[in-house]
XYZ file of C-alpha atoms in Angstrom:
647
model
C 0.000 0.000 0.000
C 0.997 3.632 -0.332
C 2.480 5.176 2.380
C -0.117 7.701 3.324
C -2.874 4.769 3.247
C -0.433 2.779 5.924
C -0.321 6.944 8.092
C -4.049 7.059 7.991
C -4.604 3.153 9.329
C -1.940 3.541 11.671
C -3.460 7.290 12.956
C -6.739 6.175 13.977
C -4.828 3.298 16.416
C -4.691 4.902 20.199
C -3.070 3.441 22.908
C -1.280 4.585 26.084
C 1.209 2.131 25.751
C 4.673 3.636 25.239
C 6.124 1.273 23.654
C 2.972 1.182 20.707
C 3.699 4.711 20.413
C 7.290 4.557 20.022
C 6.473 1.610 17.103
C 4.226 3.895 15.514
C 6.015 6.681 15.139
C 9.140 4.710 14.368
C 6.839 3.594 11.241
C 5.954 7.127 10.567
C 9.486 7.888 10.372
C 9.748 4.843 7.869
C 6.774 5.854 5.974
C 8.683 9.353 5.520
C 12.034 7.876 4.265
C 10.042 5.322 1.944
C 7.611 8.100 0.164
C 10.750 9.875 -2.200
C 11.296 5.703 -3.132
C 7.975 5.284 -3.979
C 7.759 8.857 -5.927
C 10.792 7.220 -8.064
C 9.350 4.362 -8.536
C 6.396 5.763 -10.008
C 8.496 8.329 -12.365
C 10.303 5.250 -13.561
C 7.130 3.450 -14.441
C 5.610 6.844 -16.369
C 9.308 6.970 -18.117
C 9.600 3.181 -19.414
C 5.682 3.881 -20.101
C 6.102 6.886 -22.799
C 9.493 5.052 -24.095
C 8.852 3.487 -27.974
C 8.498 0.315 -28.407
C 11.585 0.271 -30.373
C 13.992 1.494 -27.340
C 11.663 -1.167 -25.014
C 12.956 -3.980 -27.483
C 16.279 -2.497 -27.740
C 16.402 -2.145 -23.889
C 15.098 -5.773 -23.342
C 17.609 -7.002 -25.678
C 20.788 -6.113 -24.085
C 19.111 -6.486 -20.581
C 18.259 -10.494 -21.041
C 21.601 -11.060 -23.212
C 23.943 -9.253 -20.662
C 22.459 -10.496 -17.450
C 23.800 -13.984 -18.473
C 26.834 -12.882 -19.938
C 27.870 -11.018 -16.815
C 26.875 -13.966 -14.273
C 28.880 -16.320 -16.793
C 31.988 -13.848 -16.865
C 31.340 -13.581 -13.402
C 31.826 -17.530 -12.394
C 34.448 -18.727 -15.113
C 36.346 -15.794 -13.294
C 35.618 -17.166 -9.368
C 36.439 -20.650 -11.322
C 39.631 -18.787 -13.084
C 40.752 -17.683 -9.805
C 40.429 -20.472 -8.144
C 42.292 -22.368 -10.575
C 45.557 -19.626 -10.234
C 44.962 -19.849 -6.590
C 45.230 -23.715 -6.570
C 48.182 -23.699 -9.077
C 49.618 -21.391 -7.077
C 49.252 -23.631 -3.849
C 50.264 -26.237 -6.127
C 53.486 -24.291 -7.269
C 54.356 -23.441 -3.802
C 54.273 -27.197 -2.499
C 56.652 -28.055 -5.499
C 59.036 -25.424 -4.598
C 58.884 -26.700 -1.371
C 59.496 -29.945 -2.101
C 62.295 -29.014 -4.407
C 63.826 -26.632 -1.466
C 63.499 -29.810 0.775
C 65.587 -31.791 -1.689
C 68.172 -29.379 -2.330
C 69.237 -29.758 1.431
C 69.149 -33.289 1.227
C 70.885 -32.919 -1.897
C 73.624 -31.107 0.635
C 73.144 -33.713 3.087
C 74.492 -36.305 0.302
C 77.092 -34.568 -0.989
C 78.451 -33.718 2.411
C 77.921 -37.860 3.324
C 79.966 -38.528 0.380
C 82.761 -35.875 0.454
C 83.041 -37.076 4.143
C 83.284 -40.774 3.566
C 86.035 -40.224 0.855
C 87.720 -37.946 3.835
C 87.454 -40.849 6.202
C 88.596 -43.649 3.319
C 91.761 -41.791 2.553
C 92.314 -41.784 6.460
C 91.874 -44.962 6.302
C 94.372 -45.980 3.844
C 96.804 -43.581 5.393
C 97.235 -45.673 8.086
C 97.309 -43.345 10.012
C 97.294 -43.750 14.090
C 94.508 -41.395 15.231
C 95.242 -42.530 19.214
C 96.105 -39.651 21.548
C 99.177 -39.852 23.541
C 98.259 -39.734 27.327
C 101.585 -38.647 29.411
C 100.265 -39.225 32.707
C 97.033 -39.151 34.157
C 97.153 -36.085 35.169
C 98.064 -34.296 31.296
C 95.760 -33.819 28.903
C 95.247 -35.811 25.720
C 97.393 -35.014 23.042
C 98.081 -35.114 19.393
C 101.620 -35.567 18.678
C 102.170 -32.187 16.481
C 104.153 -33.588 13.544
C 104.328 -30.982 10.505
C 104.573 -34.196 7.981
C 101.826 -35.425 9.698
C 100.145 -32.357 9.296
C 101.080 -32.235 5.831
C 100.320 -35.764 5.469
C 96.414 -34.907 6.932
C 95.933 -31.678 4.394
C 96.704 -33.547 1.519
C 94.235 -36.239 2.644
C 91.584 -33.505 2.839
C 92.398 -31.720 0.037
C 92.199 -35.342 -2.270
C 89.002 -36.307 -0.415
C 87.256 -32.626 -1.408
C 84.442 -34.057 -4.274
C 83.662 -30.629 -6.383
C 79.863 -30.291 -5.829
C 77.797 -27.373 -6.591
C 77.747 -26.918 -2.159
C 80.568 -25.631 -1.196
C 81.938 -26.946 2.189
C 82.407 -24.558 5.396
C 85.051 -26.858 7.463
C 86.306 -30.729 6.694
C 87.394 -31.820 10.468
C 89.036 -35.031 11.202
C 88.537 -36.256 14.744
C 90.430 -38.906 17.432
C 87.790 -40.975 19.138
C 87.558 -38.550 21.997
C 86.385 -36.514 19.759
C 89.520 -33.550 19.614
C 90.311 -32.121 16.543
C 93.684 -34.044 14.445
C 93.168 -31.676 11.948
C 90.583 -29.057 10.984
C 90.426 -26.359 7.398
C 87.707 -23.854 7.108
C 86.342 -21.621 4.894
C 84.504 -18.599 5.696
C 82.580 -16.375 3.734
C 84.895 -12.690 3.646
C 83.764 -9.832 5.325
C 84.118 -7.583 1.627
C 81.251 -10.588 0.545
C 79.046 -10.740 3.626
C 78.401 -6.850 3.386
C 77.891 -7.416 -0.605
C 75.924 -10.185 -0.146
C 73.753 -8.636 2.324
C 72.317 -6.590 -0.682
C 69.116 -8.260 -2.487
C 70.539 -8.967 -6.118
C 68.561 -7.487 -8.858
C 65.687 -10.022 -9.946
C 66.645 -12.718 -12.863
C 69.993 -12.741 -11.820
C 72.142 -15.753 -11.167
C 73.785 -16.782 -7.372
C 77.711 -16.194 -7.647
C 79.856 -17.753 -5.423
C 81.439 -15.534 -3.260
C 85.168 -15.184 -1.613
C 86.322 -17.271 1.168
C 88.607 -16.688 3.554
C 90.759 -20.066 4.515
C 92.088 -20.992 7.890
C 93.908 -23.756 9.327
C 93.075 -24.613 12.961
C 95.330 -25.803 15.259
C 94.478 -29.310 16.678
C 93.375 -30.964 19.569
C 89.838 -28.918 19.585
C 87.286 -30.258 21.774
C 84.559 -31.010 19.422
C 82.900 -33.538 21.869
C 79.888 -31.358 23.184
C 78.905 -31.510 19.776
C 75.934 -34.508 19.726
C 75.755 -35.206 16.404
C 79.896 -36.045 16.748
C 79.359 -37.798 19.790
C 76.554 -39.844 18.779
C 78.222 -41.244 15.977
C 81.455 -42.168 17.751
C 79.020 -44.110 20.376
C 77.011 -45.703 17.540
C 79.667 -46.119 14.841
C 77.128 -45.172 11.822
C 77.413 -42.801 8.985
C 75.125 -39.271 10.113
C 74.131 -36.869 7.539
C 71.783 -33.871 9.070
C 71.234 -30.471 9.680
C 72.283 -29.148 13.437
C 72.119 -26.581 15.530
C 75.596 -25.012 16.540
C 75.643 -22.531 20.069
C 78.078 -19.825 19.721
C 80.517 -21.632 21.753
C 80.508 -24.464 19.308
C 80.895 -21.610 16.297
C 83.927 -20.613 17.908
C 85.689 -23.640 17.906
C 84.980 -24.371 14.163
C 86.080 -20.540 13.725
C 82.765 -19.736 12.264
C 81.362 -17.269 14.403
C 81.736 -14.034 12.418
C 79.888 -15.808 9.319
C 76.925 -16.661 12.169
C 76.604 -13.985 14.171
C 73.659 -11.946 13.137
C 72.312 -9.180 15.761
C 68.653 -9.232 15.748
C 66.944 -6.679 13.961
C 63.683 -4.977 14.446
C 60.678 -5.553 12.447
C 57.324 -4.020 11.935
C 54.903 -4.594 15.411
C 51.943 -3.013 14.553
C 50.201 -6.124 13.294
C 47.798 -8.789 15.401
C 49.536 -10.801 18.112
C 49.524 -13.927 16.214
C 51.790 -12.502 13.047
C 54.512 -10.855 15.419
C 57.411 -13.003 16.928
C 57.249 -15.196 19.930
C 59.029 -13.328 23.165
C 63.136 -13.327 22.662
C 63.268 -15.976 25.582
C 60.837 -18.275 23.726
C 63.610 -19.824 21.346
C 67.656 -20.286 21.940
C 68.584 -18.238 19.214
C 71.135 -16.377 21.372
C 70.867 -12.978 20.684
C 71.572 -14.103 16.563
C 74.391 -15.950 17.216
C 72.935 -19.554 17.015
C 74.129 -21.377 13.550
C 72.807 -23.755 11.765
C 74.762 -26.263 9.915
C 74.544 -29.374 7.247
C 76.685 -31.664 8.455
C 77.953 -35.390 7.589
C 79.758 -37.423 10.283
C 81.482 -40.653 9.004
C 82.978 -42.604 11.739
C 86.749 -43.757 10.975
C 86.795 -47.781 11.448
C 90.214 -49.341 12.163
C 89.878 -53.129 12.699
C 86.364 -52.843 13.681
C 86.917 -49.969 16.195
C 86.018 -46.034 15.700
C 89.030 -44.538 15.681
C 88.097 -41.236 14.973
C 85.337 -39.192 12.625
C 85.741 -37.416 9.286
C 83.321 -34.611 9.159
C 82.286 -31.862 6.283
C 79.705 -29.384 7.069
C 78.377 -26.029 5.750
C 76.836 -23.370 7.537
C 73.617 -21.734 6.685
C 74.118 -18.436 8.095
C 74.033 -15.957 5.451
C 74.393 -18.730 2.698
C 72.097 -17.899 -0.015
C 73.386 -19.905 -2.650
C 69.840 -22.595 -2.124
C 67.535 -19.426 -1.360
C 69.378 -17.221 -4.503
C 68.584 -20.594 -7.086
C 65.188 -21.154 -6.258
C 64.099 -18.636 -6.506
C 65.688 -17.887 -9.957
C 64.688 -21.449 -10.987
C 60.636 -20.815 -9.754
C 57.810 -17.842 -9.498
C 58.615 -17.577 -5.785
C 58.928 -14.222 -4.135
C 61.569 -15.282 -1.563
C 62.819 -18.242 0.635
C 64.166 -18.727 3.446
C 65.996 -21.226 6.592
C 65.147 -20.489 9.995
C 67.451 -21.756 12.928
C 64.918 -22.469 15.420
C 62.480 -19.011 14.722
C 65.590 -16.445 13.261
C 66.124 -16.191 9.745
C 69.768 -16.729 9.068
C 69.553 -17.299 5.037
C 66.836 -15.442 2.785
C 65.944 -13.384 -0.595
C 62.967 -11.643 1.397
C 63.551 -7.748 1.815
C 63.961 -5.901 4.277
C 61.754 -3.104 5.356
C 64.324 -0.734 3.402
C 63.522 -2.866 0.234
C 67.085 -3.178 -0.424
C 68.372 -5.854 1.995
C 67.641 -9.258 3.020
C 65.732 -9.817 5.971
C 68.331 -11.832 7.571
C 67.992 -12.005 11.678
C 64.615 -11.080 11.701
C 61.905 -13.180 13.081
C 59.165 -15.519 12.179
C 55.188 -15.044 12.968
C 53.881 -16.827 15.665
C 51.062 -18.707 13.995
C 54.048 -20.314 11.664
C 56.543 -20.860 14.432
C 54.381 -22.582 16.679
C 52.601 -25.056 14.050
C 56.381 -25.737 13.190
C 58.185 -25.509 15.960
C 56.006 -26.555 19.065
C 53.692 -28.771 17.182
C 55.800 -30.618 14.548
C 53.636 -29.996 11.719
C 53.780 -28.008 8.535
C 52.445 -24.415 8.240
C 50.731 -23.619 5.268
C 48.570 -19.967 4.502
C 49.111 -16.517 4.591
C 51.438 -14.717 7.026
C 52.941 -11.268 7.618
C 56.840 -11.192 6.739
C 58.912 -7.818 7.549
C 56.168 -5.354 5.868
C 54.499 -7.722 3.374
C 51.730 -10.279 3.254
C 52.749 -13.970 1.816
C 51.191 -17.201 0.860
C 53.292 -19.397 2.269
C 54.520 -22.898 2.889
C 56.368 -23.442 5.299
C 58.225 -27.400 6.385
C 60.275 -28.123 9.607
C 63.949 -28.999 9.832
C 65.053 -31.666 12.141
C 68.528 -32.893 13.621
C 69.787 -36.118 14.137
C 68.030 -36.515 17.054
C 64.933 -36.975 14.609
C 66.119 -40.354 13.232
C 66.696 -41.690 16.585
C 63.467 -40.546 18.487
C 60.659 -39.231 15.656
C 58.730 -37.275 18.941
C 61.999 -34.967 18.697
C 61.251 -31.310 17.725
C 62.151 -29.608 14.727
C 65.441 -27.170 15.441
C 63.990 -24.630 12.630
C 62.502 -24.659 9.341
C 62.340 -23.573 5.802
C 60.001 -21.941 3.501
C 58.625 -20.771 0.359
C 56.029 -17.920 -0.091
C 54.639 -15.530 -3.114
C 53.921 -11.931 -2.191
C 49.910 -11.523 -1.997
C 50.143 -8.189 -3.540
C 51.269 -10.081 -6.691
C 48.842 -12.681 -6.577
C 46.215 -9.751 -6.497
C 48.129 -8.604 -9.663
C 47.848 -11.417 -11.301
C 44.393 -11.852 -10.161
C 43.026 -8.361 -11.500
C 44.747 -8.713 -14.425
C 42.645 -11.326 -14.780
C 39.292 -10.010 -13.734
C 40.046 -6.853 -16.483
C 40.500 -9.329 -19.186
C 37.812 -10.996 -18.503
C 35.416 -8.329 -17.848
C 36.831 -6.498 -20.941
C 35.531 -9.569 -23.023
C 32.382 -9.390 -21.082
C 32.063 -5.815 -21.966
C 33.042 -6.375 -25.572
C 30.283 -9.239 -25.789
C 27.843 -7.030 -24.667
C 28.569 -4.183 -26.810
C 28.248 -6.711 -29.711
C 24.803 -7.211 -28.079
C 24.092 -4.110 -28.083
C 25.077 -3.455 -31.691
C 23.186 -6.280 -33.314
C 20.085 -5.421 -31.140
C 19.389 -2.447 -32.540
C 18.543 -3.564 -36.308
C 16.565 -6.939 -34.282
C 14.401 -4.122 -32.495
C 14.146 -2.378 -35.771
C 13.045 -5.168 -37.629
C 10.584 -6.541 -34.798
C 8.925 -3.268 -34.107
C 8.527 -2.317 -38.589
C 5.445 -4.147 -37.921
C 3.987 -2.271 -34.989
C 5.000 1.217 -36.336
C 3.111 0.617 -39.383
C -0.103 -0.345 -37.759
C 0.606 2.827 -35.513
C 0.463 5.062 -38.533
C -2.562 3.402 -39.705
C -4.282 3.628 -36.685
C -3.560 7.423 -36.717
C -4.729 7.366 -40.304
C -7.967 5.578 -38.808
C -8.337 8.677 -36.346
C -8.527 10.614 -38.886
C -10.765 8.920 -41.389
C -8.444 7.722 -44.311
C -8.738 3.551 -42.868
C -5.680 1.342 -44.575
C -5.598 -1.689 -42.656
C -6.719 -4.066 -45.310
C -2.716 -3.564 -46.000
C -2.006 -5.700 -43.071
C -4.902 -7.551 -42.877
C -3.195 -10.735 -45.263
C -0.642 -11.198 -42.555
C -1.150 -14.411 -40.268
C 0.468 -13.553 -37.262
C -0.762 -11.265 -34.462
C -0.145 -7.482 -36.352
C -2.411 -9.417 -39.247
C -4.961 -9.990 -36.452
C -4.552 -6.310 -34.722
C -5.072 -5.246 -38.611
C -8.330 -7.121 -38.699
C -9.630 -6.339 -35.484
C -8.921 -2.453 -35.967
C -9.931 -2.170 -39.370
C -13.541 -3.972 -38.454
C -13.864 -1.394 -35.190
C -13.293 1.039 -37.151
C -16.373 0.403 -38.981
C -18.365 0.170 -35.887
C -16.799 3.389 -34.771
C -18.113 5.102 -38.067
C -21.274 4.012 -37.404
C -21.679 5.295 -34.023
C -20.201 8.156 -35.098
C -23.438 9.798 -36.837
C -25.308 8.482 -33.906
C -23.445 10.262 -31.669
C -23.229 13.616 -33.598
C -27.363 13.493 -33.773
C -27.090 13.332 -30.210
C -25.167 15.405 -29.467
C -27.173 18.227 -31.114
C -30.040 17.702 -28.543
C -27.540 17.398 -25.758
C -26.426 21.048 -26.536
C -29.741 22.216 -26.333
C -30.751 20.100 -23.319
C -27.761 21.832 -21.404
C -28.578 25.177 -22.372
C -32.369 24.471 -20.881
C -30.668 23.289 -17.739
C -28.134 26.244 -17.298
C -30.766 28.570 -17.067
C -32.725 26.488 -14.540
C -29.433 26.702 -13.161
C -29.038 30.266 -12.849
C -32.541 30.722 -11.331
C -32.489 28.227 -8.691
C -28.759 29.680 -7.572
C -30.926 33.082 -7.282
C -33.781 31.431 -5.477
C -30.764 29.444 -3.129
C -29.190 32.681 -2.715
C -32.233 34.928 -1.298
C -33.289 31.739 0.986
C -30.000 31.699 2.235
C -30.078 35.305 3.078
C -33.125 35.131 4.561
C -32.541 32.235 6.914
C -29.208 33.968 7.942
C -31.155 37.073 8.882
C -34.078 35.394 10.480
C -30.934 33.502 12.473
C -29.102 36.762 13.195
C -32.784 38.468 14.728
C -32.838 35.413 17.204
C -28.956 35.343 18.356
C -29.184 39.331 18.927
C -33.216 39.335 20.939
C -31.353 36.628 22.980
C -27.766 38.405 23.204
C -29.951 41.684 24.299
C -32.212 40.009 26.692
C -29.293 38.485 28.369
C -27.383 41.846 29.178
C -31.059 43.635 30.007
C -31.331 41.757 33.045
C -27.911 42.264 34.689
C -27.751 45.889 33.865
C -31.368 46.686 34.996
C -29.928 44.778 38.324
C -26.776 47.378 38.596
C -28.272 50.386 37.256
C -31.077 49.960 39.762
C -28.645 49.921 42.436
C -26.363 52.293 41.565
C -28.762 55.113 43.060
C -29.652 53.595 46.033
C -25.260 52.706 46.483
C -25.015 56.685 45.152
C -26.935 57.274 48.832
C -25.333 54.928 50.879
C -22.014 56.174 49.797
C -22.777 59.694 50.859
C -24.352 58.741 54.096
C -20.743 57.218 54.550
C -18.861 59.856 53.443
C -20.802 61.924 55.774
C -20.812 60.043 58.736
C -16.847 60.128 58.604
C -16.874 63.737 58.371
C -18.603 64.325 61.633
C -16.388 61.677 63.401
C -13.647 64.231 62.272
C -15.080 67.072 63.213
C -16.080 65.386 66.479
C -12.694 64.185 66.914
C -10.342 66.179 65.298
C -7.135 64.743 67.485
C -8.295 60.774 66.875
C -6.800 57.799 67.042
C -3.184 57.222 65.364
C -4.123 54.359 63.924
C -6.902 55.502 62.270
C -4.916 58.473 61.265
C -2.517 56.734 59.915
C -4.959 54.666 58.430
C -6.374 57.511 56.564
C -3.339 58.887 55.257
C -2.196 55.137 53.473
C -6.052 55.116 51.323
C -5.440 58.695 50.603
C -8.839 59.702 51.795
C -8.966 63.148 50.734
C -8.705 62.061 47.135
C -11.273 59.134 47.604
C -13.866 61.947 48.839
C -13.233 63.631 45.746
C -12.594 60.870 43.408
C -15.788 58.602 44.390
C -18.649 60.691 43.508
C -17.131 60.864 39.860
C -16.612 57.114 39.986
C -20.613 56.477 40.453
C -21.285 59.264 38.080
C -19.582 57.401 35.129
C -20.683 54.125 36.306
C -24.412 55.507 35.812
C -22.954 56.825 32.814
C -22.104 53.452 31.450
C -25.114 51.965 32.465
C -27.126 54.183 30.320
C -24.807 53.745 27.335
C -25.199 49.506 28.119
C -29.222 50.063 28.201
C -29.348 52.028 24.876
C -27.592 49.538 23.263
C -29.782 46.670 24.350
C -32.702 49.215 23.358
C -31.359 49.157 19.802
C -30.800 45.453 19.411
C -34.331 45.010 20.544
C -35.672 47.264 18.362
C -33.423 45.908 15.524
C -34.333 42.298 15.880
C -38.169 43.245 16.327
C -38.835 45.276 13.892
C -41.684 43.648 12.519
C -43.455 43.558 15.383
C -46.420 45.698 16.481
C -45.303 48.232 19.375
C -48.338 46.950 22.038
C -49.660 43.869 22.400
C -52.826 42.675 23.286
C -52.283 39.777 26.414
C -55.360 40.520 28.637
C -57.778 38.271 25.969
C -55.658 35.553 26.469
C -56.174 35.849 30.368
C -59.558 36.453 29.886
C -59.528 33.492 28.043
C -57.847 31.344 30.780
């Protein structure tokens, strides 16, 4: 219903309950707001009304051919989308995997270069016991420079060229102390240049290392991974965490040692870092390390261990190749939560994001759970899709309930997945478009050739109006204009007919309303004096009432006013003798006196009565005149002693 029908129902409803009355005007308030909708409503009906039916076919054209194309473009995008999003998944659990076997890929090499280390030991035979003076001395490596000499060349003939270059090759006595030890470290001139993000496309180069020869009889022991192999005697290839102690001793330290850096906080709880205490990452100097021990065998004993490792810490040789070799925006290896080797900016855009932090949602599925993380996460400034898979030491192969000692992952920027995905939507709402245009275009001849028809049999009809006919022209077509034709052209016939029937009639109706306008005129005269009449016969009873009315009241004070005249001027009288009696009287009379001013009300009363008579005459007049006015036709005596006579 229209608003003001639902104002006028809900006006007549009256209740004295607040709450009804805060309802109804709450409607009211609705009804209000809704009127301008239906007013627009109603201008759009009037405006498709007067449109031709031409634009109406042209309109309904386009309308039912791009409504479908739209919805159409609109899901083979969602299913488009979906498609990149799952191929993206897809492409990130491939890099993943392929990150995962490029570390094993390390592992092996490192196993291998290793076992050749230990064979050529081997075949040295060379004795790997330590000389023990006394009990007192500390074991001790007999410090021969052939022997020394003897050891390098081992190493350097046991080095296998693989595309991972080594960090330290370590050969061990069964105590696990050093016999002879060769690192290389990254130089500080390539740290600071490799802390730089490389320009995208371009290839990892291996960078300058700086080689030292450590002095033996290094205590490596506190090492597990060394000492579990010596106790177990089997071959262990695996990643490990190294404290900075341990760093130290394998001179690694400045390569490792990353201060922590700050990163953005002003994100939810669950995408900052866990607490610095939550993880041993010792203030960025924790390092993590691929490592292969082979125990060294000598007539079924360990003897000693050969051991190759590399150290992760800014190493970005796996990150650099992925992500050259994939779509991934960055990668990176975490040593327990700190990221000690990535390609991810920092927030300067220029640096890697080395000794920042993971996210806690990622950290904890990884790290405290055991399981991988997979979904979007904040990293430094940016939002990634990530996946991300633990990293587990030795320990791992021994007891599978161990915990992970970091992780590594693989993510694409969000902001280029939205790229791609727009890019996307415009192309395929840009088709969309274009098929509807083409719509559009080939609708207009459809409408013109659909609505030929109707146009005609509109100018015919206004040929009809007018008297020239024509629709026998249409009249030999079989579908519904040839039926229109037919029906029109036979009512027009009837309408002819009528039409002389209706022009004789309406000759008398003419004269039939002239007859009746001048009835008209006289009985609007006739209305008009009775009207008059009435109103003064009315206005002769409202002013014989209005006058009797006032008669009676005034007769009542101006019959009084003479006798209150007397009374007053006995009064005034009286007084005037108690004064002249008493001319000293009582003070409080006097004083009295002086407050009413009675002097002035001797003087001023007399005058008082004198216009109040004054006005009573003037009152009585009046009355006099409405009598007379609404009485008029009335004799001036009246004959009432017949009537008592009568009774």
């Amino acid at each position: 219903f229209p608003p003001d029908t639902w104002a006028k129902q809900l006006g007549t409803l009256s209740c004295q309950d607040t709450r009804v009355k805060i309802a109804r005007s709450r409607l009211f308030r609705i009804f209000d707001m809704m009127a301008p909708s239906f007013a627009t409503l109603k201008g759009i009906q009037r405006f498709w009304r007067d449109r031709s039916m031409r634009t109406k076919l042209v309109v309904l054209l386009t309308v039912t051919t791009t409504v479908p194309i739209l919805v159409v473009t609109h899901n083979l995008l969602i299913v488009a989308e979906d498609r990149l999003m799952r191929s993206l998944q897809d492409a990130l659990e491939k890099d993943s995997i392929n990150f995962g076997q490029r570390l094993e890929q390390m592992k092996n090499d490192h196993r291998l270069q290793a076992a050749n280390l230990a064979n050529s030991v081997r075949q040295s035979q060379l004795d790997l016991t330590p000389n023990t003076a006394t009990p007192n001395t500390p074991t001790t490596i007999t410090q021969n420079p052939q022997t020394q000499l003897l050891l390098d060349q081992i190493m350097a003939q046991a080095a296998v060229e693989t595309k991972f270059h080594p960090s330290f090759y370590v050969i061990t006595d069964s105590k696990g102390r050093t016999i002879a030890q060769k690192s290389w470290i990254i130089s500080a001139a390539a740290l600071e240049k490799s802390l730089m993000l490389p320009p995208e496309a371009t290839t990892w180069e291996r960078p300058s290392y700086d080689v030292q020869i450590t002095p033996p009889n290094v205590d490596l022991s506190d090492i597990g991974v060394i000492k579990t192999a010596l106790d177990s005697g089997e071959v262990i290839a695996s990643a490990e965490l190294l404290s900075s102690e341990a760093l130290i001793k394998l001179r690694l330290i400045n390569q490792a040692s990353m201060p922590l850096r700050p990163q953005m906080m002003n994100i939810p709880i669950a995408k900052q870092p866990f607490p610095n205490e939550t993880f041993s990452i010792e203030q960025g100097e924790i390092g993590m390390v691929i490592m292969a021990v082979v125990p060294i065998v000598q007539e079924g004993t360990p003897v000693g261990t050969a051991i190759v490792g590399t150290l992760l810490n800014r190493n970005y040789q796996i990150v650099d190749e992925l992500k050259t070799s994939s779509n991934i925006s960055g990668a990176t290896i975490f040593a327990q939560d700190l990221r000690i080797s990535t390609n991810i900016p920092y927030q300067d855009g220029q640096t890697r994001a080395i000794a920042t932090r993971g996210s806690r949602e990622a950290m904890d599925k990884l790290l405290l759970q055991s399981q991988p993380y997979r979904g979007s996460t904040v990293i430094v400034n940016d939002r990634y899709q990530t996946v991300y898979q633990p990293i587990y030491d030795h320990r791992h192969e021994f007891n599978p309930q161990a915990k992970p000692i970091g992780s590594y992952f693989v993510g694409i920027k969000e902001s280029s997945i939205q790229q791609t995905l727009n890019s996307l939507s415009q192309s395929g709402y840009w088709i969309g478009s274009g098929m509807v245009l083409l719509v559009g275009i080939v609708a207009v001849p459809l409408a013109k050739i659909f609505s030929q028809p109707l146009r005609r049999l509109a100018a015919l009809a206004e040929g009809a109006e007018q008297g020239s006919g024509g629709f026998g022209l249409l009249s030999d077509r079989a579908d519904e204009v040839g039926i229109l034709a037919r029906e029109l052209d036979a009512m027009t016939g009837r309408m002819n007919q009528q039409l002389s029937v209706v022009q004789s009639s309406e000759q008398q109706l003419r004269q039939q309303t002239s007859e009746l306008e001048v009835a008209l005129r006289e009985l609007s005269a006739a209305q008009s004096q009775l009207v008059q009449s009435e109103k003064m016969s009315s206005l002769g009873q409202l002013v014989a009432g209005v006058a009797h009315e006032i008669n009676n009241p005034v007769n009542f004070i101006y019959g009084n006013l003479k006798h209150t005249d007397a009374y007053i001027q006995d009064l005034m009288n009286l007084v005037t003798l108690y004064q002249a009696a008493f001319p000293e009287g009582n003070p409080a009379i006097q004083a009295m006196l002086e407050e009413i001013d009675w002097e002035f009300v001797m003087r001023d009363l007399p005058e008082t009565m004198t216009s109040m008579k004054m006005g009573a005459d003037r009152i009585k007049e009046i009355v006099l005149s409405l009598r007379t006015f609404s009485r008029m036709d009335e004799a001036e005596y009246k004959r009432v002693f017949e009537k008592v006579a009568d009774a």
